[in-house]
Short mmCIF file of the C-alpha atoms (twelve columns), coordinates in Angstrom:
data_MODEL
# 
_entry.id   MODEL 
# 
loop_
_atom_site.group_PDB 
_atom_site.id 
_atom_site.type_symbol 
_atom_site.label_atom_id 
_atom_site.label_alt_id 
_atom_site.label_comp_id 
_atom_site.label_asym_id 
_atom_site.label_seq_id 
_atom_site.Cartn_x 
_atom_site.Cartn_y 
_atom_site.Cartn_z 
_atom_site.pdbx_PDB_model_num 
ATOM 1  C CA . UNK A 1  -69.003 -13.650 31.888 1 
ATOM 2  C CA . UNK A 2  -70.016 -10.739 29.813 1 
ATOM 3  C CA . UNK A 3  -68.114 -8.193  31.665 1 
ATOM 4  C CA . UNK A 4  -64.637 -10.447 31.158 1 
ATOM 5  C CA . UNK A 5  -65.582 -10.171 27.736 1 
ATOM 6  C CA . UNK A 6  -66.287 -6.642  27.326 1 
ATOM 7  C CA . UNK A 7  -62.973 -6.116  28.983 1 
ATOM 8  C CA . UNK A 8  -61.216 -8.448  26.814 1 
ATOM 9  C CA . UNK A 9  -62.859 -6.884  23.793 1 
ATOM 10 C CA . UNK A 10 -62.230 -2.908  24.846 1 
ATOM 11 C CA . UNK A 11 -58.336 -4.597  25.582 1 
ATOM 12 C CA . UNK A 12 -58.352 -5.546  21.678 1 
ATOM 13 C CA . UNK A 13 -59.362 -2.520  20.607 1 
ATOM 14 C CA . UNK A 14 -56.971 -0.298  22.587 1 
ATOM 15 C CA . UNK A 15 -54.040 -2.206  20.980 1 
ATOM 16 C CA . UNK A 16 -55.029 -1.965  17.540 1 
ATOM 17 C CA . UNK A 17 -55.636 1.937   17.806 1 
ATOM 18 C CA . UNK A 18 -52.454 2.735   19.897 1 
ATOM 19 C CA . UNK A 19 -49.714 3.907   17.641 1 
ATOM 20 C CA . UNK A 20 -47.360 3.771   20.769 1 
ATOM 21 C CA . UNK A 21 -45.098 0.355   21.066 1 
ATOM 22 C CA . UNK A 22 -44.990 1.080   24.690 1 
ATOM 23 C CA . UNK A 23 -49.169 1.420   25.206 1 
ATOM 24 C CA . UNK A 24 -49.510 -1.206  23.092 1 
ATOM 25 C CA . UNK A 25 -47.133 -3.287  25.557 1 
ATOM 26 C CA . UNK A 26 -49.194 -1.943  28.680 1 
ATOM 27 C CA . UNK A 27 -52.663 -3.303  26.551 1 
ATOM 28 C CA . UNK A 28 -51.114 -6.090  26.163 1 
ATOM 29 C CA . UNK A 29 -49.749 -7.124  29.486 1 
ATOM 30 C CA . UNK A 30 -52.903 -5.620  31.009 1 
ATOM 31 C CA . UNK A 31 -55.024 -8.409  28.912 1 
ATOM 32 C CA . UNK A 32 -52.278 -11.069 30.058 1 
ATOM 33 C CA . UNK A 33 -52.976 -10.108 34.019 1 
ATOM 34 C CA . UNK A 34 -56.824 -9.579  33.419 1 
ATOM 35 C CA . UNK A 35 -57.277 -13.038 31.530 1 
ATOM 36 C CA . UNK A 36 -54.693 -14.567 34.660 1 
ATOM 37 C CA . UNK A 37 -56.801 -13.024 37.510 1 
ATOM 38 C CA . UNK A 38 -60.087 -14.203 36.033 1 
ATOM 39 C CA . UNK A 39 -58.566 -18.123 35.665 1 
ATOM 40 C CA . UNK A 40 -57.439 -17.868 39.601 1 
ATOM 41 C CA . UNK A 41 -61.663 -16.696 40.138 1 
ATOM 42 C CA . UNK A 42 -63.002 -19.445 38.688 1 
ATOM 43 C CA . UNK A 43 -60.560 -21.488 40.303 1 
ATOM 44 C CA . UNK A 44 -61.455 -20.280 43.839 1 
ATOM 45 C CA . UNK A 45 -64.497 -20.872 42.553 1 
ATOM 46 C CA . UNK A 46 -64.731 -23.990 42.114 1 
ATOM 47 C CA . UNK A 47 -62.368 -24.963 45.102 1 
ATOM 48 C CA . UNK A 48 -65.162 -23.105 47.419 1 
ATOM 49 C CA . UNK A 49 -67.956 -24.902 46.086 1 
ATOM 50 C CA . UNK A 50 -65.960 -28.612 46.206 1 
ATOM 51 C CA . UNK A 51 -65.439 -27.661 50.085 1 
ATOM 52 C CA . UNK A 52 -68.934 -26.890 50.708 1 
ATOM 53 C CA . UNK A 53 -70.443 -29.767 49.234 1 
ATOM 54 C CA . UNK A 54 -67.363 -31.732 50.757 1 
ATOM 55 C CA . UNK A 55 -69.248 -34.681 52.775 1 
ATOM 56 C CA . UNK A 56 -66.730 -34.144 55.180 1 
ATOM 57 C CA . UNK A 57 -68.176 -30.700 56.187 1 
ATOM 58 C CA . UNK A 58 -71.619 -31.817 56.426 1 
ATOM 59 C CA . UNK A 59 -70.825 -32.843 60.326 1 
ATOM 60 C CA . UNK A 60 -69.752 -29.809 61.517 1 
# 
């Protein structure tokens, strides 16, 4: 959890000091993809700890 944040928060600041439209684009995006890739974690997450503690898996 802190590192997403620390990301998130170096993300901020590199599009407030970029003068460039076009790195401020890339900061942008780049915050877009690291916020989606961190949502798809916890969701694997969470889908690997329903299926071990799935009843159905405690037979095998």
């Amino acid at each position: 959890m802190e590192t997403e944040h620390w990301v998130q928060e170096q993300l901020d600041h590199l599009v407030e000091a970029s003068k460039d439209y076009r790195q401020k684009a890339l900061f942008q995006e780049t915050k877009k993809l690291f916020q989606e890739q961190h949502q798809r974690m916890e969701q694997m997450e969470g889908e690997l700890d329903g299926r071990i503690w799935s009843p159905k898996e405690w037979s095998n």
